[in-house]
mmCIF file of C-alpha atoms in Angstrom:
data_model
loop_
_atom_site.group_PDB
_atom_site.id
_atom_site.type_symbol
_atom_site.label_atom_id
_atom_site.label_comp_id
_atom_site.label_asym_id
_atom_site.label_seq_id
_atom_site.Cartn_x
_atom_site.Cartn_y
_atom_site.Cartn_z
ATOM 1 C CA MET A 18 0.000 0.000 0.000
ATOM 2 C CA THR A 19 1.382 3.402 -0.961
ATOM 3 C CA PRO A 20 1.109 5.843 1.974
ATOM 4 C CA ASP A 21 -0.874 9.019 1.582
ATOM 5 C CA PRO A 22 1.676 11.863 1.272
ATOM 6 C CA THR A 23 -0.172 14.065 3.778
ATOM 7 C CA PRO A 24 0.417 12.997 7.410
ATOM 8 C CA LEU A 25 -2.593 12.812 9.689
ATOM 9 C CA GLU A 26 -2.341 14.843 12.892
ATOM 10 C CA ILE A 27 -3.436 12.928 16.004
ATOM 11 C CA SER A 28 -4.149 14.555 19.365
ATOM 12 C CA PRO A 29 -1.344 13.880 21.880
ATOM 13 C CA ASP A 30 -3.799 12.805 24.598
ATOM 14 C CA VAL A 31 -4.679 9.508 22.890
ATOM 15 C CA HIS A 32 -1.783 7.693 24.537
ATOM 16 C CA ARG A 33 -0.720 7.027 28.110
ATOM 17 C CA PRO A 34 1.912 9.512 29.388
ATOM 18 C CA LEU A 35 5.465 8.244 29.079
ATOM 19 C CA GLU A 36 5.957 9.001 32.767
ATOM 20 C CA HIS A 37 3.606 6.100 33.539
ATOM 21 C CA TYR A 38 6.320 3.583 32.604
ATOM 22 C CA ASP A 39 9.481 2.451 34.399
ATOM 23 C CA TRP A 40 12.173 3.553 31.971
ATOM 24 C CA ASN A 41 15.018 1.986 33.906
ATOM 25 C CA ALA A 42 13.298 -1.386 33.488
ATOM 26 C CA ILE A 43 12.573 -0.606 29.816
ATOM 27 C CA PHE A 44 16.227 0.203 29.135
ATOM 28 C CA GLN A 45 17.327 -2.993 30.879
ATOM 29 C CA HIS A 46 14.946 -5.084 28.762
ATOM 30 C CA LEU A 47 16.053 -3.325 25.587
ATOM 31 C CA ASP A 48 19.680 -4.055 26.452
ATOM 32 C CA ALA A 49 18.849 -7.696 27.148
ATOM 33 C CA GLN A 50 16.295 -8.455 24.421
ATOM 34 C CA GLY A 51 16.233 -5.612 21.878
ATOM 35 C CA TRP A 52 12.605 -4.773 22.655
ATOM 36 C CA ALA A 53 10.456 -3.671 25.593
ATOM 37 C CA LEU A 54 6.677 -3.475 25.990
ATOM 38 C CA LEU A 55 4.598 -0.391 26.815
ATOM 39 C CA PRO A 56 1.339 -2.123 27.859
ATOM 40 C CA GLY A 57 -1.885 -0.228 27.258
ATOM 41 C CA PHE A 58 -0.116 2.655 25.548
ATOM 42 C CA PHE A 59 -3.166 3.564 23.446
ATOM 43 C CA THR A 60 -6.717 3.383 24.745
ATOM 44 C CA VAL A 61 -8.955 0.989 22.821
ATOM 45 C CA PRO A 62 -10.998 3.862 21.249
ATOM 46 C CA ALA A 63 -7.777 5.613 20.234
ATOM 47 C CA ALA A 64 -6.361 2.389 18.820
ATOM 48 C CA ARG A 65 -9.510 1.833 16.768
ATOM 49 C CA ALA A 66 -9.430 5.434 15.496
ATOM 50 C CA LEU A 67 -5.796 5.025 14.445
ATOM 51 C CA ALA A 68 -6.629 1.680 12.822
ATOM 52 C CA ARG A 69 -8.970 3.480 10.429
ATOM 53 C CA THR A 70 -6.017 5.545 9.205
ATOM 54 C CA ALA A 71 -4.060 4.395 6.176
ATOM 55 C CA GLY A 72 -0.920 6.412 5.620
ATOM 56 C CA PRO A 73 1.549 8.716 7.374
ATOM 57 C CA ILE A 74 0.718 9.825 10.882
ATOM 58 C CA ALA A 75 2.171 12.945 12.516
ATOM 59 C CA LEU A 76 2.647 12.592 16.247
ATOM 60 C CA PRO A 77 5.140 15.424 16.785
ATOM 61 C CA ALA A 78 4.719 15.687 20.548
ATOM 62 C CA LEU A 79 5.160 11.933 20.981
ATOM 63 C CA ARG A 80 8.176 11.824 18.672
ATOM 64 C CA LEU A 81 9.798 14.648 20.633
ATOM 65 C CA ALA A 82 9.068 13.004 23.987
ATOM 66 C CA LEU A 83 10.327 9.615 22.810
ATOM 67 C CA TYR A 84 13.507 11.146 21.395
ATOM 68 C CA GLN A 85 14.261 12.760 24.736
ATOM 69 C CA ARG A 86 13.492 9.549 26.646
ATOM 70 C CA LEU A 87 15.515 7.289 24.378
ATOM 71 C CA LEU A 88 18.447 9.617 23.760
ATOM 72 C CA PRO A 89 20.628 8.241 26.613
ATOM 73 C CA LEU A 90 20.240 4.657 25.372
ATOM 74 C CA ALA A 91 20.850 5.650 21.740
ATOM 75 C CA ARG A 92 24.104 7.326 22.774
ATOM 76 C CA ALA A 93 25.109 4.383 24.955
ATOM 77 C CA TRP A 94 24.540 1.913 22.102
ATOM 78 C CA ALA A 95 26.533 4.061 19.662
ATOM 79 C CA ALA A 96 29.419 4.287 22.143
ATOM 80 C CA ALA A 97 29.343 0.540 22.854
ATOM 81 C CA LEU A 98 29.481 -0.226 19.123
ATOM 82 C CA ASP A 99 32.174 2.426 18.556
ATOM 83 C CA LEU A 100 29.996 4.121 15.958
ATOM 84 C CA PRO A 101 30.583 7.696 14.742
ATOM 85 C CA ALA A 102 26.860 8.453 15.134
ATOM 86 C CA SER A 103 25.988 11.371 17.394
ATOM 87 C CA TYR A 104 22.578 12.538 18.533
ATOM 88 C CA PRO A 105 22.059 16.188 19.507
ATOM 89 C CA ASP A 106 20.204 17.194 22.657
ATOM 90 C CA ASP A 107 17.570 19.046 20.646
ATOM 91 C CA TYR A 108 15.152 17.045 18.490
ATOM 92 C CA THR A 109 14.807 19.952 16.051
ATOM 93 C CA ASP A 110 18.560 19.792 15.446
ATOM 94 C CA TRP A 111 18.269 16.052 14.864
ATOM 95 C CA MET A 112 15.559 16.522 12.252
ATOM 96 C CA GLN A 113 17.625 19.228 10.578
ATOM 97 C CA ARG A 114 20.428 16.702 10.361
ATOM 98 C CA ASN A 115 17.941 14.425 8.566
ATOM 99 C CA ARG A 116 17.136 17.210 6.106
ATOM 100 C CA ASP A 117 20.823 17.929 5.522
ATOM 101 C CA ALA A 118 21.322 14.224 4.739
ATOM 102 C CA GLY A 119 18.519 14.321 2.147
ATOM 103 C CA GLN A 120 16.061 12.440 4.374
ATOM 104 C CA HIS A 121 12.616 13.958 3.844
ATOM 105 C CA ARG A 122 10.346 10.921 3.533
ATOM 106 C CA ALA A 123 8.006 10.238 6.464
ATOM 107 C CA LEU A 124 8.392 6.671 7.735
ATOM 108 C CA SER A 125 5.850 6.778 10.566
ATOM 109 C CA ALA A 126 2.574 5.269 9.398
ATOM 110 C CA ALA A 127 -0.471 3.215 10.264
ATOM 111 C CA GLY A 128 -1.205 0.284 8.011
ATOM 112 C CA THR A 129 -3.429 -2.764 7.664
ATOM 113 C CA LEU A 130 -2.931 -6.331 6.515
ATOM 114 C CA GLU A 131 -5.827 -8.352 5.153
ATOM 115 C CA GLN A 132 -6.222 -12.127 5.339
ATOM 116 C CA GLY A 133 -3.203 -13.741 3.692
ATOM 117 C CA GLY A 134 -1.088 -10.616 4.007
ATOM 118 C CA TYR A 135 2.237 -10.416 5.822
ATOM 119 C CA GLN A 136 5.259 -8.160 6.172
ATOM 120 C CA ALA A 137 8.593 -9.650 5.157
ATOM 121 C CA LEU A 138 11.681 -9.160 7.295
ATOM 122 C CA MET A 139 12.863 -5.563 7.045
ATOM 123 C CA GLN A 140 14.778 -2.709 8.677
ATOM 124 C CA HIS A 141 14.312 1.059 8.665
ATOM 125 C CA ASP A 142 18.020 1.864 8.515
ATOM 126 C CA GLN A 143 18.305 3.719 5.211
ATOM 127 C CA GLY A 144 20.095 7.070 5.224
ATOM 128 C CA GLN A 145 22.990 8.644 7.086
ATOM 129 C CA ALA A 146 20.948 9.857 10.070
ATOM 130 C CA VAL A 147 19.257 6.831 11.645
ATOM 131 C CA PHE A 148 17.921 6.729 15.200
ATOM 132 C CA PRO A 149 18.489 3.197 16.565
ATOM 133 C CA LEU A 150 15.131 2.793 18.341
ATOM 134 C CA GLN A 151 11.508 3.057 17.247
ATOM 135 C CA LEU A 152 7.976 2.487 18.542
ATOM 136 C CA ILE A 153 5.512 -0.026 17.134
ATOM 137 C CA ALA A 154 1.930 -0.625 18.278
ATOM 138 C CA LEU A 155 -0.933 -3.041 17.662
ATOM 139 C CA LEU A 156 -4.172 -1.207 16.898
ATOM 140 C CA SER A 157 -6.656 -4.059 16.394
ATOM 141 C CA ASP A 158 -7.733 -6.872 18.713
ATOM 142 C CA PRO A 159 -5.985 -10.228 18.114
ATOM 143 C CA GLU A 160 -8.797 -11.983 19.993
ATOM 144 C CA ALA A 161 -11.632 -10.506 17.909
ATOM 145 C CA ASP A 162 -10.410 -8.715 14.766
ATOM 146 C CA PHE A 163 -7.823 -11.089 13.301
ATOM 147 C CA SER A 164 -5.798 -14.249 13.836
ATOM 148 C CA GLY A 165 -2.149 -14.801 13.007
ATOM 149 C CA GLY A 166 -0.331 -11.572 12.232
ATOM 150 C CA GLU A 167 2.190 -11.865 15.080
ATOM 151 C CA PHE A 168 4.894 -9.204 15.302
ATOM 152 C CA VAL A 169 8.203 -11.016 14.921
ATOM 153 C CA MET A 170 11.767 -9.858 15.453
ATOM 154 C CA THR A 171 14.918 -11.748 14.514
ATOM 155 C CA GLU A 172 18.428 -11.237 15.794
ATOM 156 C CA GLN A 173 21.501 -12.373 13.884
ATOM 157 C CA ARG A 174 24.469 -12.896 16.191
ATOM 158 C CA PRO A 175 28.037 -13.656 15.097
ATOM 159 C CA ARG A 176 28.628 -17.382 14.538
ATOM 160 C CA MET A 177 25.139 -18.211 15.787
ATOM 161 C CA GLN A 178 21.801 -19.029 14.183
ATOM 162 C CA SER A 179 19.246 -16.231 13.971
ATOM 163 C CA ARG A 180 17.024 -15.917 17.028
ATOM 164 C CA PRO A 181 13.284 -15.301 16.397
ATOM 165 C CA MET A 182 11.140 -13.487 18.969
ATOM 166 C CA VAL A 183 7.368 -12.994 18.957
ATOM 167 C CA LEU A 184 6.228 -9.876 20.818
ATOM 168 C CA PRO A 185 3.161 -10.493 23.047
ATOM 169 C CA LEU A 186 1.109 -7.510 21.873
ATOM 170 C CA ARG A 187 -2.525 -6.877 22.755
ATOM 171 C CA GLN A 188 -4.745 -4.148 21.313
ATOM 172 C CA GLY A 189 -3.345 -0.746 22.305
ATOM 173 C CA ASP A 190 0.015 -2.130 23.415
ATOM 174 C CA ALA A 191 3.166 -0.546 22.068
ATOM 175 C CA ALA A 192 6.791 -1.608 22.170
ATOM 176 C CA ILE A 193 10.148 0.070 21.775
ATOM 177 C CA ILE A 194 12.368 -1.991 19.479
ATOM 178 C CA ALA A 195 15.842 -1.819 17.997
ATOM 179 C CA VAL A 196 15.745 -0.530 14.418
ATOM 180 C CA SER A 197 18.684 -2.456 12.968
ATOM 181 C CA HIS A 198 21.685 -2.948 15.258
ATOM 182 C CA ARG A 199 22.362 -3.104 18.978
ATOM 183 C CA PRO A 200 25.257 -4.065 21.249
ATOM 184 C CA VAL A 201 25.273 -7.263 23.277
ATOM 185 C CA HIS A 202 27.719 -7.863 26.107
ATOM 186 C CA GLY A 203 29.227 -11.334 25.813
ATOM 187 C CA ALA A 204 31.991 -13.272 27.536
ATOM 188 C CA ARG A 205 34.568 -11.783 25.147
ATOM 189 C CA GLY A 206 33.269 -8.234 25.224
ATOM 190 C CA VAL A 207 30.693 -6.347 23.203
ATOM 191 C CA TYR A 208 29.498 -7.618 19.853
ATOM 192 C CA ARG A 209 27.027 -6.277 17.310
ATOM 193 C CA VAL A 210 23.643 -7.890 16.737
ATOM 194 C CA THR A 211 21.596 -7.253 13.589
ATOM 195 C CA THR A 212 17.844 -7.049 14.141
ATOM 196 C CA ARG A 213 14.984 -7.238 11.670
ATOM 197 C CA GLN A 214 11.224 -7.102 12.045
ATOM 198 C CA ALA A 215 8.328 -8.829 10.310
ATOM 199 C CA ILE A 216 4.642 -9.629 10.670
ATOM 200 C CA SER A 217 3.558 -13.228 10.170
ATOM 201 C CA ARG A 218 0.785 -14.105 7.741
ATOM 202 C CA VAL A 219 -2.695 -12.985 8.798
ATOM 203 C CA ARG A 220 -4.847 -16.112 8.891
ATOM 204 C CA SER A 221 -8.204 -14.341 9.145
ATOM 205 C CA GLY A 222 -9.660 -10.860 9.560
ATOM 206 C CA GLN A 223 -7.773 -7.589 9.301
ATOM 207 C CA ARG A 224 -4.738 -6.527 11.357
ATOM 208 C CA ALA A 225 -3.882 -2.845 11.911
ATOM 209 C CA GLY A 226 -0.620 -1.575 13.344
ATOM 210 C CA LEU A 227 1.449 1.560 13.770
ATOM 211 C CA GLU A 228 5.128 2.275 13.277
ATOM 212 C CA LEU A 229 6.634 5.461 14.718
ATOM 213 C CA LEU A 230 10.183 6.265 13.624
ATOM 214 C CA LEU A 231 12.403 9.001 15.038
ATOM 215 C CA HIS A 232 14.137 9.640 11.725
ATOM 216 C CA ASP A 233 12.935 10.117 8.156
ATOM 217 C CA GLY A 234 13.874 8.185 5.044
ATOM 218 C CA PRO A 235 15.800 9.300 1.956
#
């Protein structure tokens, strides 16, 4: 599905305040697993309203708040991986860095998958200015609206088989996930793990989800 070029503005009060969550625990789970749940992030009415949207979604206040929350972990991961990436304190400066790198395409969007549909393994790591963490959310009810359609992440570790993970999302739940790479502390030091995301085949009904990126695409 080709996204509508005009982002839809959504009121910032449709989601639970970030302060509701234990961010120390979230960072620990992200370090350990590459993902962390935000249970009940969207109310059911808000999730259903977002599910009716097909195309880019503008959540500027949420993007700003998430950037500020996730900035320490993004910097820590870059330092652990000895990457040249740097993330400014100010989100406006970060987005200007996107523009300077030729990244103008909105990546944040709501989308649906019909019966038989799926999303192949992918990453949102195109461009020079890539933020290493993003938010995803499930907008429809897996107990009533669809079956199948699990959100799956894989991790490829050096000299090991890929590890699949299924995120236990319910309607309105969100999760913070690694976009493409993250550090893992092993017995011989830090090594780099490559992560990808997918959605398994929808067996029945219609599945709606949201992806919120903190960088734009080229």
